[in-house]
Coordinates of C-alpha atoms and ligand atoms in Angstrom, one line a residue:
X1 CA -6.4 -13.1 18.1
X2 CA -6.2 -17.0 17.0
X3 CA -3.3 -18.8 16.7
X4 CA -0.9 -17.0 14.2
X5 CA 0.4 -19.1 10.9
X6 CA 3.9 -17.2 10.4
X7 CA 6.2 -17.3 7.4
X8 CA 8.2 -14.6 8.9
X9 CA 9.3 -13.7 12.1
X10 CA 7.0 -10.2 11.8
X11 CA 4.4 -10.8 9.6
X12 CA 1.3 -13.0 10.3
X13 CA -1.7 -14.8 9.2
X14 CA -5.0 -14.9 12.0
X15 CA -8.5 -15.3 12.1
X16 CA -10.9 -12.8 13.2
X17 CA -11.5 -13.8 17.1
X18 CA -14.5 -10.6 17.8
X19 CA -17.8 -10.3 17.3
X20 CA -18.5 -6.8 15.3
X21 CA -22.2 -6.6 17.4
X22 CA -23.5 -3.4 16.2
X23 CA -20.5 -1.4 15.5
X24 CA -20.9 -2.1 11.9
X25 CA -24.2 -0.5 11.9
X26 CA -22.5 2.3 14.1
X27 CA -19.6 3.0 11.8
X28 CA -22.1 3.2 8.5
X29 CA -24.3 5.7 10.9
X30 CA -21.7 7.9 11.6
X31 CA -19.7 7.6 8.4
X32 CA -23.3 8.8 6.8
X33 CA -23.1 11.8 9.3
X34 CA -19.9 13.1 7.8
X35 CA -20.2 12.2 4.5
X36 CA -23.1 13.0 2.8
X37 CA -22.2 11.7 -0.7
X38 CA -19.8 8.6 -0.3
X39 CA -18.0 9.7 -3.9
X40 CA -18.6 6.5 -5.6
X41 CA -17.9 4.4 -2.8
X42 CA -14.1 5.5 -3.0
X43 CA -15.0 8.1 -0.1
X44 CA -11.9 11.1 0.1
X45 CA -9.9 12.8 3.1
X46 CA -12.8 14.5 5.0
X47 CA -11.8 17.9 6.2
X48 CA -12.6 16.6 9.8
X49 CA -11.2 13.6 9.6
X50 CA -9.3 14.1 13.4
X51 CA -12.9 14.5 14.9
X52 CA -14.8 11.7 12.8
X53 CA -11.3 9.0 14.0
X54 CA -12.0 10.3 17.9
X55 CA -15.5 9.1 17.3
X56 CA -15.0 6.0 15.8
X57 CA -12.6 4.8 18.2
X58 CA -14.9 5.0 20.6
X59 CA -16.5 1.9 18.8
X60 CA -14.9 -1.6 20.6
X61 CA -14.7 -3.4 17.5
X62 CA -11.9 -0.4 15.9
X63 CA -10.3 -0.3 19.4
X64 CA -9.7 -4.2 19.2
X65 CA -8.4 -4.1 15.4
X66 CA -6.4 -1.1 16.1
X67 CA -4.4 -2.6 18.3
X68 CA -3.9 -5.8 17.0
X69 CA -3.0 -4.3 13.9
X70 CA -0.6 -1.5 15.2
X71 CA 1.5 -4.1 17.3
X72 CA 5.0 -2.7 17.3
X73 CA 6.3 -6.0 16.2
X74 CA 4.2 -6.2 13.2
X75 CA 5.2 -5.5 10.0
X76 CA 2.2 -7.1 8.0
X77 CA -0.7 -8.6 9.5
X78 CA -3.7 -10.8 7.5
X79 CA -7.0 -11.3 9.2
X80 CA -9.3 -13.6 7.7
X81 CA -12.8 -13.9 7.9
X82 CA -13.4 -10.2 8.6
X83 CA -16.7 -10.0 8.6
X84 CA -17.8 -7.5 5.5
X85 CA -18.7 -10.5 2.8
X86 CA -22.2 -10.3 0.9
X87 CA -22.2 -6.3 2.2
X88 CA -23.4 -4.0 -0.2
X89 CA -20.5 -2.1 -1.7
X90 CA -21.3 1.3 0.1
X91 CA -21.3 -0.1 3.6
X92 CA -18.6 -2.6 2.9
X93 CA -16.3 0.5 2.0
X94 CA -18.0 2.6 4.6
X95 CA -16.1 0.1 7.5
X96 CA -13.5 -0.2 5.2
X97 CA -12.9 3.6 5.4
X98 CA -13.1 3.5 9.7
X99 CA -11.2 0.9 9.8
X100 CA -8.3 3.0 8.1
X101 CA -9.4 5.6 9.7
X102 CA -9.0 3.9 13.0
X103 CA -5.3 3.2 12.0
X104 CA -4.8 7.1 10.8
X105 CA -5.4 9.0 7.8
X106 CA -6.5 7.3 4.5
X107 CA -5.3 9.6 1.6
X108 CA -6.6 10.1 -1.6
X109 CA -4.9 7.9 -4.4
X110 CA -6.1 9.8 -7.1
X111 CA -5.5 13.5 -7.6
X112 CA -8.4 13.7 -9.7
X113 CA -11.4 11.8 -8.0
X114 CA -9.7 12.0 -4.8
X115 CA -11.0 8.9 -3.7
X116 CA -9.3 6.8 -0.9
X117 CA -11.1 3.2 -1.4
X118 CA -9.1 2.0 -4.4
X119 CA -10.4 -0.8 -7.1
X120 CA -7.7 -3.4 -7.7
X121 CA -8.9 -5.1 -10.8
X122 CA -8.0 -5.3 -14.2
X123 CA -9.5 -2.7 -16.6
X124 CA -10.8 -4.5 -19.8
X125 CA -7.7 -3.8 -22.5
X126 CA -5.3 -2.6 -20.0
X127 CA -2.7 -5.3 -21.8
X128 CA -2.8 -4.2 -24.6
X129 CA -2.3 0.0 -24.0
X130 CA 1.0 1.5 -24.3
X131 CA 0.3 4.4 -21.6
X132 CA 1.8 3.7 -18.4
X133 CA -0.6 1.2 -16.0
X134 CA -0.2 0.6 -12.9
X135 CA 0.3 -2.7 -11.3
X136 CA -3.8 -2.5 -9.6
X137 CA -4.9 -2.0 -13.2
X138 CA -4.0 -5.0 -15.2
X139 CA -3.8 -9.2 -14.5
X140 CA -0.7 -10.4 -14.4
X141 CA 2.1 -10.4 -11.5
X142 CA 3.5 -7.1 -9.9
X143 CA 7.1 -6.6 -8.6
X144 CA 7.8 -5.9 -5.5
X145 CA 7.7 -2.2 -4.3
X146 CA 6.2 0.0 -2.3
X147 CA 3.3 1.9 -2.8
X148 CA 3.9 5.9 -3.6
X149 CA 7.5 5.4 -4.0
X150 CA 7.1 8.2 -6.1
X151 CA 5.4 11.1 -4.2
X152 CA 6.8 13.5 -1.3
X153 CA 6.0 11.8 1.3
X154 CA 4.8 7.7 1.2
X155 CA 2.3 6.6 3.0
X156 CA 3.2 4.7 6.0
X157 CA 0.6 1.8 5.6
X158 CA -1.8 0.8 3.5
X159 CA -4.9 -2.0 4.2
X160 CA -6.0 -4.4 1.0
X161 CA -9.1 -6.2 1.6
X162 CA -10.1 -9.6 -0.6
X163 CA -13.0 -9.3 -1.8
X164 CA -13.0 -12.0 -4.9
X165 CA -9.6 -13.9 -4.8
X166 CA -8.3 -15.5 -8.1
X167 CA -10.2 -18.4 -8.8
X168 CA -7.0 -19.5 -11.2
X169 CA -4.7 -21.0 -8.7
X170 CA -2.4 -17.6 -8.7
X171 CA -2.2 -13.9 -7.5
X172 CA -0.7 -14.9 -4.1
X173 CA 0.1 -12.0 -2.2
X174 CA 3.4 -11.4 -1.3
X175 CA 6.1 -9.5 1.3
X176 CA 9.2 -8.7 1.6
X177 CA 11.0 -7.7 5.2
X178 CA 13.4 -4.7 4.2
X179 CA 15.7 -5.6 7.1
X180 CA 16.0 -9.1 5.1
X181 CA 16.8 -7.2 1.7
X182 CA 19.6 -5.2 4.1
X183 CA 21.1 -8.7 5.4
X184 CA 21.1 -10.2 1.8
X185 CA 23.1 -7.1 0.1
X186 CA 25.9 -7.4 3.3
X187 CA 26.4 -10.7 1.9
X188 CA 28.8 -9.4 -0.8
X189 CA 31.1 -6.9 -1.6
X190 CA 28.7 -5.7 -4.5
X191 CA 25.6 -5.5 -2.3
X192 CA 27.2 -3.3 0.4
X193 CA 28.3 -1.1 -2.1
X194 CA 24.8 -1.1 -4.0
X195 CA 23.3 -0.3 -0.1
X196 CA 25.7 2.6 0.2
X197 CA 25.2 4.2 -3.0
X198 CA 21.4 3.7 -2.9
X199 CA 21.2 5.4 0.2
X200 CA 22.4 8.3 -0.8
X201 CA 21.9 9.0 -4.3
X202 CA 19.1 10.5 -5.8
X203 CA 17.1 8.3 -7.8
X204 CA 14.2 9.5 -10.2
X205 CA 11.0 7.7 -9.6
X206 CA 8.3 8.6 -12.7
X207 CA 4.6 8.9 -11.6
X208 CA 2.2 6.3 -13.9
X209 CA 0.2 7.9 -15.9
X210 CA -2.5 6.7 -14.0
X211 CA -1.8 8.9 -10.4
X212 CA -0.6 12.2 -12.9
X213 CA -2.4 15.1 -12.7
X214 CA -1.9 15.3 -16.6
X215 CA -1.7 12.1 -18.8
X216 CA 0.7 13.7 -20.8
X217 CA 2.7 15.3 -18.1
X218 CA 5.8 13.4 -16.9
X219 CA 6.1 13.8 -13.2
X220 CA 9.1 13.4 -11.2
X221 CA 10.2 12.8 -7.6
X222 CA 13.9 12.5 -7.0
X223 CA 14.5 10.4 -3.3
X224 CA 17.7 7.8 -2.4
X225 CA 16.0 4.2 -2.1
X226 CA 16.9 3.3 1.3
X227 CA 16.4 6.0 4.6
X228 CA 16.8 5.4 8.0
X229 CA 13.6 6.2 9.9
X230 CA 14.1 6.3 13.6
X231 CA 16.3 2.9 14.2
X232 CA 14.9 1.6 11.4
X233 CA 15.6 0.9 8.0
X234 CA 13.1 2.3 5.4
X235 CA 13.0 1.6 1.7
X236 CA 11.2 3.2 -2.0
X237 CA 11.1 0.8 -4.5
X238 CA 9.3 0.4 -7.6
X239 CA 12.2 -0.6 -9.9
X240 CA 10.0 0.3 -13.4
X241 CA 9.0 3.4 -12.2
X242 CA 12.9 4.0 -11.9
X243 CA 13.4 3.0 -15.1
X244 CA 10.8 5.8 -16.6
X245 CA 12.5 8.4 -14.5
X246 CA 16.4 7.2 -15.8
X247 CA 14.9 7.4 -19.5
X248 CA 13.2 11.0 -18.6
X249 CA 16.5 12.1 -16.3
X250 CA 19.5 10.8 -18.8
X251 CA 22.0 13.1 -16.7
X252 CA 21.1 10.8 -13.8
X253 CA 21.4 7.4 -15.9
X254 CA 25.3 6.5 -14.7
X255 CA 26.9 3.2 -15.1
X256 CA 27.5 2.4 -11.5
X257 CA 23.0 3.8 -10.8
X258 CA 22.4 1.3 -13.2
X259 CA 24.3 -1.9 -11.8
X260 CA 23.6 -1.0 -8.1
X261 CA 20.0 -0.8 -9.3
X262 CA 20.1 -4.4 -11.6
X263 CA 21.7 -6.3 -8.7
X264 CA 19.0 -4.5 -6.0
X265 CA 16.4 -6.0 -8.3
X266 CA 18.0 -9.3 -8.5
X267 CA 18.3 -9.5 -4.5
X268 CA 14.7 -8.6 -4.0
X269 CA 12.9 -10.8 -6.7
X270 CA 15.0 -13.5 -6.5
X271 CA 17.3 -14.1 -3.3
X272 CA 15.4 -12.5 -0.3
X273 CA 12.8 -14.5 1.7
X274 CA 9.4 -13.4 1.2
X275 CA 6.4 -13.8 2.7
X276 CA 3.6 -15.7 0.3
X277 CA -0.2 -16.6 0.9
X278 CA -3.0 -17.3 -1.2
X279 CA -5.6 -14.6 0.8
X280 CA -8.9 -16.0 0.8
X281 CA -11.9 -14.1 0.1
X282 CA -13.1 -11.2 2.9
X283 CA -9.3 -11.3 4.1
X284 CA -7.6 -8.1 5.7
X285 CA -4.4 -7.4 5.1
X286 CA -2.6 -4.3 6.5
X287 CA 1.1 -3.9 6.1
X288 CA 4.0 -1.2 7.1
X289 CA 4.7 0.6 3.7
X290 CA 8.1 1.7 4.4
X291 CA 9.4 -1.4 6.2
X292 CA 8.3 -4.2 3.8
X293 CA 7.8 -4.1 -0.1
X294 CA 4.6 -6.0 -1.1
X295 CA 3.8 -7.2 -5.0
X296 CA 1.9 -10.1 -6.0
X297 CA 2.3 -13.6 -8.2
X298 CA 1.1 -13.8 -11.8
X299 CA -3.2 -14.6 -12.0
X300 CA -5.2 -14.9 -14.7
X301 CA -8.5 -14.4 -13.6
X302 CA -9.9 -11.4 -14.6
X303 CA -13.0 -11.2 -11.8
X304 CA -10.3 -10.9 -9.1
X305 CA -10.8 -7.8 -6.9
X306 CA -9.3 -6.1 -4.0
X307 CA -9.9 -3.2 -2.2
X308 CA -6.9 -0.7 -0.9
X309 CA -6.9 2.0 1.0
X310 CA -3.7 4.0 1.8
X311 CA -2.9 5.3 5.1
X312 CA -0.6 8.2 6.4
X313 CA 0.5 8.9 10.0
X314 CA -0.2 12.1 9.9
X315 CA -3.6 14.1 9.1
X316 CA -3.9 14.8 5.4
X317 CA -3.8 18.5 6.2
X318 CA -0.3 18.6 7.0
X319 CA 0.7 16.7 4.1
X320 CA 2.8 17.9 1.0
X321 CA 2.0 16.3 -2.2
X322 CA -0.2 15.0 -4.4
X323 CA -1.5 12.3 -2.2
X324 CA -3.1 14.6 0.5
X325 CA -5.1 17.7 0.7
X326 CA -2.5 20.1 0.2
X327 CA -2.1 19.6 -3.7
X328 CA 0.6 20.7 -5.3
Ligands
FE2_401 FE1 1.2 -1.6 -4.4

């Protein structure tokens, strides 16, 4: 693809460089096949999801974005000018779906519609509420984490597509390389021994409200912060969500938790290096879930709306959890 504008060594910015032809017509067609009711647009795991990916990557355009954006030394990848502005919304999140689908296996953010295709907007009087929201449902910034921090098993990707930016001047989109959190905490004598004890207590991350299978159910997944995954170094974060599970788990709630977790903060919202771009409108952006964390600057502008779509390795049928077929 075109000329890459990099603010870190493993996450880009390019321009679409292939013509879609027909396979846009070709992934609604045989999306329509499969799915004879698209659930609101938000689509779910299909039970033959393995068959329907086979068929799709037949298509050249998914060949082409599936391995640009599965390049082993990416760890977040933007590609403007996709190609899906002025669709109508079911076909828009029709190639939306293949092209996760093309990637893996899109799972189902909420246990109770089970859609995949996720609105990130703010809900009118979501400031105001005192239930738990989620970062996708209000204006404002979000901190870094990573998404599903608090299930079983977290996705290992996840694709947000732009379809109105802020108009205000904010909501920048932003990354974070894990392996730069790791070199910032050897710095100190305090940040090795934050890494250590992070990667191998067990912390209690709280499910919002929002992702429960009960709003007045508090849901709890205990997991260390920091794992090694292959010869990598994989992280769950979502430092509020930890903060709900302390106030839920007070036997957990220790003095030395609570420092290593305050100075972990610190590192990551103010002292690593972080990848931040304004995404225009009908921009792609696919990132590695476990390698980077990913939040956003503070925006205003209530009209702003993204798309996201979650995406496991492996088919939803072998999952545990919430987030895939097999429900708990
Ligand atoms: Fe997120």
């Amino acid at each position: 693809m075109g000329a890459p504008l990099t603010q870190s060594p493993h996450i880009f910015v390019i321009e679409r460089d292939f013509e879609w032809g027909q396979d846009q017509a070709a992934i609604v067609g045989l999306v329509s096949r499969y799915f004879s009711d698209y659930n609101g647009n938000g689509f779910y795991p299909h039970p033959q999801e393995e068959v329907l990916q086979r068929e799709l990557l037949a298509l050249p355009a998914l060949q082409h974005l599936r391995r640009h954006l599965r390049h082993a030394d990416a760890r977040g990848l933007a590609i403007t000018n996709l190609g899906l502005a002025g669709q109508p919304e079911a076909e828009r999140n029709a190639v939306l779906y293949a092209i996760a689908l093309s990637l893996g296996f899109p799972t189902s953010t909420d246990q109770r519609t089970q859609r995949v295709a996720w609105d990130i907007r703010a809900r009118p009087g979501s400031a105001t509420e005192n239930r738990f929201v989620t970062f996708s449902e209000r204006v404002g910034n979000a901190d870094m984490h990573t998404d599903s921090s608090f299930y079983p098993m977290p996705e290992e990707q996840f694709l947000l597509y732009v379809v109105n930016a802020a108009r205000c001047g904010g909501g920048e989109s932003l990354l974070i390389d894990v392996d730069d959190i790791h070199a910032e905490l050897q710095r100190t004598e305090a940040g090795r021994a934050t890494f250590a004890l992070l990667s191998e207590a067990n912390v209690p991350f709280r499910v919002p409200s929002v992702y429960a299978a009960n709003e007045e159910q508090v849901e709890i997944e205990l997991a260390p912060v920091f794992e090694r995954l292959a010869d990598t170094l994989a992280m769950r974060w979502r430092h509020d969500s930890i903060l709900k599970g302390l106030a839920a788990r007070p036997a957990l709630d220790t003095p030395p938790l609570r420092a290593a977790l305050a100075l972990l903060n610190e590192v990551i919202e103010q002292h690593a290096p972080r990848f931040c771009q304004h995404l225009p409108d009908d921009t792609l952006l696919w990132a590695d879930n476990r390698r980077t964390l990913h939040g956003r600057a503070t925006y205003t502008d209530p009209a702003r709306h993204l798309i996201r779509i979650r995406i496991a390795d492996t088919p939803n049928a072998e999952r545990i959890g919430p987030s895939g077929v097999a429900m708990d």
